[in-house]
GROMACS .gro file of C-alpha atoms in nm:
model
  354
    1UNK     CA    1  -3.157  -0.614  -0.788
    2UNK     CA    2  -3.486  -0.510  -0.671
    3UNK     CA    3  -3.599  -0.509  -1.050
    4UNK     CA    4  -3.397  -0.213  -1.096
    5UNK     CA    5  -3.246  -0.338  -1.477
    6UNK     CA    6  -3.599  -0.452  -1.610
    7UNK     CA    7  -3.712  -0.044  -1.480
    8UNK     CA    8  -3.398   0.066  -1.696
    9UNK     CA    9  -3.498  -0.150  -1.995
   10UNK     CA   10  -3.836  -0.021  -1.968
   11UNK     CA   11  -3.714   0.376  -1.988
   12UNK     CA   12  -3.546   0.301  -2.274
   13UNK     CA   13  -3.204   0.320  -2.118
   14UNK     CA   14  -3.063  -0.021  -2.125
   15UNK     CA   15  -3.184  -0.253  -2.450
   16UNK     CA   16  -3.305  -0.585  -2.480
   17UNK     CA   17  -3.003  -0.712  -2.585
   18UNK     CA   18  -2.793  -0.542  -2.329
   19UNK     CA   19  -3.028  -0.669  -2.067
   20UNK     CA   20  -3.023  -0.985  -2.223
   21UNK     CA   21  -2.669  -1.022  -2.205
   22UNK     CA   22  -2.638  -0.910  -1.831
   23UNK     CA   23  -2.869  -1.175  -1.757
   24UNK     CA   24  -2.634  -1.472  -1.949
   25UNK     CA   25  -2.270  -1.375  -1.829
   26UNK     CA   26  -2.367  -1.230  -1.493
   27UNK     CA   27  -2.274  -1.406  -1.191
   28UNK     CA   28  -2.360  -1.246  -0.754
   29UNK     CA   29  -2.125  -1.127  -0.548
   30UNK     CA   30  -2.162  -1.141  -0.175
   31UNK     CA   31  -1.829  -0.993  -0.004
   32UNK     CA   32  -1.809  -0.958   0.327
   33UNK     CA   33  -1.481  -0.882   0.502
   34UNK     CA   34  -1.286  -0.697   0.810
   35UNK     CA   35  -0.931  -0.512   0.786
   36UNK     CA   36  -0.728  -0.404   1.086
   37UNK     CA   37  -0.506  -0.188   1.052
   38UNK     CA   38  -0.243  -0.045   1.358
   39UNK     CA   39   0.080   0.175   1.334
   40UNK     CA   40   0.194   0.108   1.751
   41UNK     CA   41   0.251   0.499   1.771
   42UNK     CA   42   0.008   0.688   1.567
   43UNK     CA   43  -0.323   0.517   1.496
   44UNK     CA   44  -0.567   0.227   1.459
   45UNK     CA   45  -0.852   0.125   1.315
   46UNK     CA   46  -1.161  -0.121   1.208
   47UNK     CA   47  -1.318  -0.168   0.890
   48UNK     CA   48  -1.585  -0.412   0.847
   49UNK     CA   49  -1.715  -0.443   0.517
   50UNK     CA   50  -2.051  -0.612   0.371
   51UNK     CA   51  -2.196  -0.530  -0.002
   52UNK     CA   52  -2.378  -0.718  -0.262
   53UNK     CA   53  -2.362  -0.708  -0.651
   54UNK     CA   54  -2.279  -0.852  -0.974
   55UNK     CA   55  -1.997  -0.932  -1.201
   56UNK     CA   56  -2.041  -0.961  -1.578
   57UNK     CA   57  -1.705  -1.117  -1.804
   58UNK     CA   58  -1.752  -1.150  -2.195
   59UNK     CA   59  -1.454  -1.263  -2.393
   60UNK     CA   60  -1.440  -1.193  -2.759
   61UNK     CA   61  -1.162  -1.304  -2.990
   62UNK     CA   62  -0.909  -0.987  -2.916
   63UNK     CA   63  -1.047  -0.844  -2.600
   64UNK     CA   64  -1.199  -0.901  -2.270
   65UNK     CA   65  -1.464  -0.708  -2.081
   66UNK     CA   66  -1.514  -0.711  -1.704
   67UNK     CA   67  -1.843  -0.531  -1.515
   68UNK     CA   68  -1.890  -0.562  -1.183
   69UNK     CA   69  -2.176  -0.315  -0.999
   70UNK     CA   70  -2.186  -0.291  -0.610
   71UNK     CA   71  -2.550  -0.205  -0.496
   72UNK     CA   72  -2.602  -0.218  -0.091
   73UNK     CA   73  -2.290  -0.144   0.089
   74UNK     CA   74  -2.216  -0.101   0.446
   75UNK     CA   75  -1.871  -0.026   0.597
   76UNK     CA   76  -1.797   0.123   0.925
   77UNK     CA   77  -1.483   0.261   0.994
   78UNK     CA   78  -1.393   0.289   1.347
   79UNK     CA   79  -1.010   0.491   1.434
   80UNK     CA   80  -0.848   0.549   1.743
   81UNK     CA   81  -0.612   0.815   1.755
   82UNK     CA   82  -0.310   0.815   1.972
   83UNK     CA   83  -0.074   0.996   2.148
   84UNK     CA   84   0.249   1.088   1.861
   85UNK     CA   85  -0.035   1.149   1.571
   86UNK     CA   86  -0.269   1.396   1.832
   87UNK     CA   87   0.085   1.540   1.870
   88UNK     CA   88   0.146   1.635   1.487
   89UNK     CA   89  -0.231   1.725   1.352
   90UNK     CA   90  -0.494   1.896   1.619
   91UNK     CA   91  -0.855   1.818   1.521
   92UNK     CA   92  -0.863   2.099   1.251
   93UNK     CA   93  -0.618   1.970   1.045
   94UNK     CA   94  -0.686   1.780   0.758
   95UNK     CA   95  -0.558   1.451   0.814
   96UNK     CA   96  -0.775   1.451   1.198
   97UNK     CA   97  -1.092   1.514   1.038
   98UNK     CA   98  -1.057   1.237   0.774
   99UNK     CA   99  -1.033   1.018   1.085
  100UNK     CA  100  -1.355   1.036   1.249
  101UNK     CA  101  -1.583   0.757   1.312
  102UNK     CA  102  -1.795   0.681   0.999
  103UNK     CA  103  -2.038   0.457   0.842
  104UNK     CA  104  -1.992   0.443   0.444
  105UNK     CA  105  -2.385   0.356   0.354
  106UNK     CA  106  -2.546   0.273  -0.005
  107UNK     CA  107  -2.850   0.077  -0.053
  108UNK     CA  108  -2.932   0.111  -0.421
  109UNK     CA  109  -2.606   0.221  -0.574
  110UNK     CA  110  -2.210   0.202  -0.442
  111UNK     CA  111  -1.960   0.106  -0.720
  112UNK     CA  112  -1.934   0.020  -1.051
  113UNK     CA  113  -1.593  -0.122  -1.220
  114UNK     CA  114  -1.528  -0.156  -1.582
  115UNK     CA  115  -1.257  -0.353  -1.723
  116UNK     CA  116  -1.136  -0.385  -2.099
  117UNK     CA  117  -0.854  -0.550  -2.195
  118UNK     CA  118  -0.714  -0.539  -2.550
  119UNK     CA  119  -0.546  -0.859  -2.662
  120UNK     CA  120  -0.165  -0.825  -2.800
  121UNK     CA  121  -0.254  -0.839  -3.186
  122UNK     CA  122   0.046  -0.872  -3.464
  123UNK     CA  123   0.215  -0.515  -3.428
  124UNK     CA  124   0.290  -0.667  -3.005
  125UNK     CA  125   0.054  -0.362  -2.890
  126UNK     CA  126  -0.200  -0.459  -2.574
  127UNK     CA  127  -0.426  -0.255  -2.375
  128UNK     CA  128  -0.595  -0.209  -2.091
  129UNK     CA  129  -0.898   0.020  -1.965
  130UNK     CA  130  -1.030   0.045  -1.601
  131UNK     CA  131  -1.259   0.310  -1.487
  132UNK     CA  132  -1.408   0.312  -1.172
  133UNK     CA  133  -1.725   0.547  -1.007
  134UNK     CA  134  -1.781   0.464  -0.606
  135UNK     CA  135  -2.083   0.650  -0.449
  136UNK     CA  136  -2.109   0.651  -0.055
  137UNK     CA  137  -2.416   0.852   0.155
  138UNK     CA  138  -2.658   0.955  -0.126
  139UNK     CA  139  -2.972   0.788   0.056
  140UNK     CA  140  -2.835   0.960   0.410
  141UNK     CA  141  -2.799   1.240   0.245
  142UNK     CA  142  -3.165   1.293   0.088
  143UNK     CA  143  -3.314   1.166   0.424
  144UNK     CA  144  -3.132   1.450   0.569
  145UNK     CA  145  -3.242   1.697   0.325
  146UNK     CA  146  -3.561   1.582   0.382
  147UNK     CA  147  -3.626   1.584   0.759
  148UNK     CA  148  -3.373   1.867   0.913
  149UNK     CA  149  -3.276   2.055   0.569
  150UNK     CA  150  -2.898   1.902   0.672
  151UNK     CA  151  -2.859   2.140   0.971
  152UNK     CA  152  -2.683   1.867   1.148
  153UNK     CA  153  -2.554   1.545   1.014
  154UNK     CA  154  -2.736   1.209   1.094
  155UNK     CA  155  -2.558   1.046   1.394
  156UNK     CA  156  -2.573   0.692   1.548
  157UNK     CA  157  -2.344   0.773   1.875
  158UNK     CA  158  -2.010   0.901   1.787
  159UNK     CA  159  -2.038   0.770   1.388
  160UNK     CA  160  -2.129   0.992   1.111
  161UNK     CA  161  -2.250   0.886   0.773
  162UNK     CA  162  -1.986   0.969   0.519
  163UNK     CA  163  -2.114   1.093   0.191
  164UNK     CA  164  -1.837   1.188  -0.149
  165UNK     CA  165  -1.783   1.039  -0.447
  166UNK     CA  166  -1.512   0.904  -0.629
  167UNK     CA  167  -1.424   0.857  -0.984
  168UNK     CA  168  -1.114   0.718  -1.144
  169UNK     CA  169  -0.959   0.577  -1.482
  170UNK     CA  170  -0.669   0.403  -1.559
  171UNK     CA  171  -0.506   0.368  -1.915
  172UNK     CA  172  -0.211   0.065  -2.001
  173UNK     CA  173  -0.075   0.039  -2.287
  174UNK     CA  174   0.214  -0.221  -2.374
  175UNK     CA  175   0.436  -0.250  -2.638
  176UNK     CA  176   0.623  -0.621  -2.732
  177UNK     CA  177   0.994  -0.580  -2.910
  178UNK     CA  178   0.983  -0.930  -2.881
  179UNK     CA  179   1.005  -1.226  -2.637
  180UNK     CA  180   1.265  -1.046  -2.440
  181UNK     CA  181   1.171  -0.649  -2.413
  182UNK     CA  182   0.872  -0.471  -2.377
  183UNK     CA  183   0.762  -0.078  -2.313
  184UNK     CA  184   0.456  -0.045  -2.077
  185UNK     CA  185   0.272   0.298  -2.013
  186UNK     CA  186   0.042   0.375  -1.776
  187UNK     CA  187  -0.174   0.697  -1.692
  188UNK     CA  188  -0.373   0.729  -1.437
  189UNK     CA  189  -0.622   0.977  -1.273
  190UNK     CA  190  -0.871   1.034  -1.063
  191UNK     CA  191  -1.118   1.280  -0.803
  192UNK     CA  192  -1.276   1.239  -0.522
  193UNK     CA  193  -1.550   1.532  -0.373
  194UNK     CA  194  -1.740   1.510  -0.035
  195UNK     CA  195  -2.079   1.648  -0.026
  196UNK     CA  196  -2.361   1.722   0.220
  197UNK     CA  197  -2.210   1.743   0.589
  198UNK     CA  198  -1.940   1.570   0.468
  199UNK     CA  199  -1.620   1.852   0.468
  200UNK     CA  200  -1.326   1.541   0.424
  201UNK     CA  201  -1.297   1.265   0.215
  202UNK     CA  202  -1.268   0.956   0.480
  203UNK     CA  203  -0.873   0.877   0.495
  204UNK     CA  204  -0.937   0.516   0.352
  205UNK     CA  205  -1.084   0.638   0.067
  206UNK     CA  206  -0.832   0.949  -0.035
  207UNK     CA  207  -0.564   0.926  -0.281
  208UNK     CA  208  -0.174   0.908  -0.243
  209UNK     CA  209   0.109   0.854  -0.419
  210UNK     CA  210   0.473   0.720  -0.354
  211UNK     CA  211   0.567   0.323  -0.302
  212UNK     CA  212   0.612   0.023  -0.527
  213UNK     CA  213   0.307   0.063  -0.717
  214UNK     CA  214   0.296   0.429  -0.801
  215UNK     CA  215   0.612   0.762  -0.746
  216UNK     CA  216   0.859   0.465  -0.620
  217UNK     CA  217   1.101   0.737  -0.569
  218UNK     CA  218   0.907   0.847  -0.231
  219UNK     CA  219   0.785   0.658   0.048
  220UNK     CA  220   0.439   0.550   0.085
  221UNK     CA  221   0.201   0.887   0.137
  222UNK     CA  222   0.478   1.106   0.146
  223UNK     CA  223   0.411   1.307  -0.169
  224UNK     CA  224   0.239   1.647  -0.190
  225UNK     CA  225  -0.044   1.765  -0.181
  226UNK     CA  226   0.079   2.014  -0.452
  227UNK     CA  227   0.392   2.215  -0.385
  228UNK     CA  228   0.350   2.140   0.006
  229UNK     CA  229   0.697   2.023   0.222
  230UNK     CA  230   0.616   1.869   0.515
  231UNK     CA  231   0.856   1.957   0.759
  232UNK     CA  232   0.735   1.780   1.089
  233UNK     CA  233   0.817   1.400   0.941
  234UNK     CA  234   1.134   1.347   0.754
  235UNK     CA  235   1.235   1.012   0.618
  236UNK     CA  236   1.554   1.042   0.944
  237UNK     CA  237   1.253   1.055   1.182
  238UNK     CA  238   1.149   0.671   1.095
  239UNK     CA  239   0.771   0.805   1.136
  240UNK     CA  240   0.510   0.703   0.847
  241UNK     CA  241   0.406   0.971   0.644
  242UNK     CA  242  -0.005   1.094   0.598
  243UNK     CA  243  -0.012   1.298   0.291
  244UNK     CA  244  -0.318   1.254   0.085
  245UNK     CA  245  -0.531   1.426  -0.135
  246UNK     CA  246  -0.871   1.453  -0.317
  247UNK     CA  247  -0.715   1.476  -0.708
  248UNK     CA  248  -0.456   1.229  -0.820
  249UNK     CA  249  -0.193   1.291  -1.143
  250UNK     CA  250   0.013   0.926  -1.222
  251UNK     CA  251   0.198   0.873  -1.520
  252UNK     CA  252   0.471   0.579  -1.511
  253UNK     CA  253   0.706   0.494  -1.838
  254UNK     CA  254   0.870   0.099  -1.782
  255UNK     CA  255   1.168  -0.070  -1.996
  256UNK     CA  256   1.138  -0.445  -1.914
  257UNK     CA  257   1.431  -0.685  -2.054
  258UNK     CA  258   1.520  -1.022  -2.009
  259UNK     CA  259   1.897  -1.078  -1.792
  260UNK     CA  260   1.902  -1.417  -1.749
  261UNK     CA  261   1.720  -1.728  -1.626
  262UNK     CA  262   1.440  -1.609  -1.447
  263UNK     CA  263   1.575  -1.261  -1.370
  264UNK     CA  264   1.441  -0.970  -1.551
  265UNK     CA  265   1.545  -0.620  -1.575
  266UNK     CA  266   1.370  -0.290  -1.578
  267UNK     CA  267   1.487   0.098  -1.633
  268UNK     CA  268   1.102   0.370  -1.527
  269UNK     CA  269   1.001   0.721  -1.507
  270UNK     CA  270   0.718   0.810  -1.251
  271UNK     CA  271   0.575   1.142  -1.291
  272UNK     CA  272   0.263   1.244  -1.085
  273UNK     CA  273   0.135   1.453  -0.788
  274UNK     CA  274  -0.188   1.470  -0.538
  275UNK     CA  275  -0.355   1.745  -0.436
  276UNK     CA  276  -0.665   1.904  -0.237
  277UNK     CA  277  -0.984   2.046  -0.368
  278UNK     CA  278  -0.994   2.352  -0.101
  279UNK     CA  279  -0.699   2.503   0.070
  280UNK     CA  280  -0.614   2.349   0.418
  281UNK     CA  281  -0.309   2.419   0.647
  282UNK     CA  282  -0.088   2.245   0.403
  283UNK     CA  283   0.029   2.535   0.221
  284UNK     CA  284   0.004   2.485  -0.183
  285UNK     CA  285  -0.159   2.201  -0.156
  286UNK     CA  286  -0.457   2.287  -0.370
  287UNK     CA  287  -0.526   2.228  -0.723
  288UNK     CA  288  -0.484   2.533  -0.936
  289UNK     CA  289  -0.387   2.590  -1.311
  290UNK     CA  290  -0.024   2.595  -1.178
  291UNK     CA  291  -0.025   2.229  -1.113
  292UNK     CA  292   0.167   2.115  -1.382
  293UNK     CA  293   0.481   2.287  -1.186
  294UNK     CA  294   0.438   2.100  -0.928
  295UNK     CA  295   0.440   1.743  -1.085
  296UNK     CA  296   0.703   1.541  -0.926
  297UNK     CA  297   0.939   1.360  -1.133
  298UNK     CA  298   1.135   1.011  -1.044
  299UNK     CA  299   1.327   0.715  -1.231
  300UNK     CA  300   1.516   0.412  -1.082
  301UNK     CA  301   1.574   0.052  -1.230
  302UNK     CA  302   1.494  -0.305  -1.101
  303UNK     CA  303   1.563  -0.676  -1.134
  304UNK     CA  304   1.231  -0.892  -1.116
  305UNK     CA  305   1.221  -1.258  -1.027
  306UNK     CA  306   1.011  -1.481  -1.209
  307UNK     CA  307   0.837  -1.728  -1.014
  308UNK     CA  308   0.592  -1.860  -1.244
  309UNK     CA  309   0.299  -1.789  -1.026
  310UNK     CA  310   0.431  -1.445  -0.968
  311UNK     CA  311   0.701  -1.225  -0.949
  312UNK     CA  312   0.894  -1.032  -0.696
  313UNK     CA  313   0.978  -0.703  -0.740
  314UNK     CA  314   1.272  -0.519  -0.607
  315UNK     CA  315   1.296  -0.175  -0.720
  316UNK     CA  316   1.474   0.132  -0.616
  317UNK     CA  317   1.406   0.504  -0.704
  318UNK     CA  318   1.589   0.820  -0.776
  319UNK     CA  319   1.392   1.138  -0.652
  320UNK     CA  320   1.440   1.380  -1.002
  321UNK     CA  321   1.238   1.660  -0.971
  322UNK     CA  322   1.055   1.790  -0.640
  323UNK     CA  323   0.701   1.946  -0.654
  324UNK     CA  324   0.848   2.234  -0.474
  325UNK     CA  325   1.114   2.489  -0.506
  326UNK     CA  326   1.418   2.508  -0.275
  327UNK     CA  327   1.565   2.838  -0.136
  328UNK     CA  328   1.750   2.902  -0.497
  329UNK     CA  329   1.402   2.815  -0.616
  330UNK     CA  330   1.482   2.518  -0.782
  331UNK     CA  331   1.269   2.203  -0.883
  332UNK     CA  332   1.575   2.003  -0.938
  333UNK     CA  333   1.661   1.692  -0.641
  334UNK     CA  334   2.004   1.585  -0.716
  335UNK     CA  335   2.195   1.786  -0.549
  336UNK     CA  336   2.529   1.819  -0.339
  337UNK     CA  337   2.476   1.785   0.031
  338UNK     CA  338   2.166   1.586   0.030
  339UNK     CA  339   2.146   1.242   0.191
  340UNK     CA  340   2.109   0.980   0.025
  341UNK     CA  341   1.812   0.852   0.192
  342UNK     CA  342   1.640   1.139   0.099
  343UNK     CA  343   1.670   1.125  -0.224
  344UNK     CA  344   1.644   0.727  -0.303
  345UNK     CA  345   1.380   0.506  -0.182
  346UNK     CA  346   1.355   0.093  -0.180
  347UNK     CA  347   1.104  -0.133  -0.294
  348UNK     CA  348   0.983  -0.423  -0.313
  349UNK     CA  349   0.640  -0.580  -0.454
  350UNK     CA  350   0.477  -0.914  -0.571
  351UNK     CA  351   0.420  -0.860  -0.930
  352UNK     CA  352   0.452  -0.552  -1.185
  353UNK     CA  353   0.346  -0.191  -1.052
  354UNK     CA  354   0.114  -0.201  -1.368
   0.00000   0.00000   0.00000
């Protein structure tokens, strides 16, 4: 791209045989694609996404390695707010500003993915490895550095260019009893930091937690940031939830067994939280060295269906341990008087969480 690997050869920082190898087991990726997205009540929006790159697979005799790099990128992200959500956050609230109009730019460098996947060897124990760096608005940035010292951000109309990045890594590991049970562990973190005239990370790209594939003991985005309750959307309101953050915590423990047939069991522990990198009117919602008291804490069970091509997933939760103290000043969840739906959440997924 633009003879950018044969420059990085030539400084010494990629070798001939890396290069070499790039060159053999690389293949282009052109994606181009549009997502539309629209909760009746609260919001909508546009994405349209084009970006080119490469993807690089080698497969040795106990392991696999995946590389894929994203160069140019373009997305705009277009959101229309509406009347219920202008209701709950006013424009200096956190989750209105990560809804402006943007444009999510990079021309020599967006994303890079790597992938390694340890093989199950004779002891039953596989692996897997993904780490992932995305890089939006560097080039708008500079410009802007460059010709206004980034007194006001670069505009075209009403969009923005939205500059951050965003790292994160994800660690499996699996253990197999034998053909019938299995342990799988997963931790998982990662940051995200706006920079320039950016002050928000865009709301498509922040983290959250709760659902089928992460804290299945809450609903979708409603978990944190930090020790934060939201009090203005309750799971008896029927509203979505918008909690997100710019740190994520996930840690998720899995029993899977064999019941019969097709049918498969499992027993989990999710443990995790989100938070913010500066305070915002969410109240404890920022990362501090007091985080660890407000991880969350949730376990449930499951029965899986095994379709061959996939599975299907129904799980259900059991809220454990909130991330913030009640009146007594207690972390614990199960407790008398609580409804039930406050306290369990449903699921249900095509294939495992992890």
């Amino acid at each position: 791209y633009l003879g950018f690997y044969p420059i990085l050869n030539r400084a010494g920082f990629l070798s001939d045989d890396k290069l070499s190898s790039l060159r053999s087991s690389a293949n282009s990726v052109l994606d181009l694609g549009y997502e539309y997205v629209d909760l009746f009540r609260f919001f909508n929006y546009h994405s349209v996404t084009a970006e080119y790159g490469f993807r690089s697979v080698v497969n040795g005799i106990n392991s696999r390695k995946r590389l894929q790099i994203i160069h140019p990128s373009f997305t705009l992200f277009n959101p229309t707010i509406r009347e219920q959500f202008d209701s709950l956050y006013n424009e200096q609230t956190f989750a209105r500003k990560s809804f402006a109009p943007q444009l999510f730019t990079s021309f020599i460098f967006n994303k890079l993915t790597y992938t390694v996947e340890r093989l199950q060897g004779t002891r039953g124990f596989s692996s897997a490895w993904i780490s992932s760096i995305e890089l939006s608005g560097a080039e708008s940035y500079l410009a802007n550095v460059l010709i206004n010292g980034l007194r006001t951000p670069f505009r075209i109309g009403s969009l923005t260019f939205a500059s951050f990045v965003k790292g994160e890594m994800d660690a499996r590991l699996y253990k197999q009893f034998n053909p019938e049970q299995m342990l799988a562990f997963r931790a998982n973190i990662g940051l995200a930091v706006p920079f320039g005239n950016t002050d928000v990370i865009p709301f498509v790209k922040q983290f959250y937690l709760g659902g089928p594939l992460s804290m299945r003991a809450w609903r979708i985005r409603e978990l944190g940031p930090g020790g934060y309750q939201d009090q203005t959307i309750t799971r008896a309101s029927g509203n979505p939830f918008f909690q997100t953050g710019d740190i994520k915590l996930l840690l998720n423990a899995e029993y899977r067994f064999d019941v019969f047939w097709r049918i498969e069991g499992a027993l989990f522990v999710d443990a995790g939280n989100i938070w913010t990198l500066e305070e915002d009117e969410r109240s404890d919602g920022k990362f501090t060295s007091a985080f660890v008291d407000q991880i969350a804490i949730g376990s449930g069970g499951g029965i899986r269906f095994d379709a061959d091509y996939f599975k299907g997933v129904l799980d259900v939760g059991l809220k454990v341990r909130n991330p913030y103290p009640d009146e007594a000043g207690d972390h614990f969840a199960l407790k008398r008087g609580i409804p039930t739906r406050e306290i369990i959440n449903w699921n249900f997924a095509i294939n495992y969480p992890f």
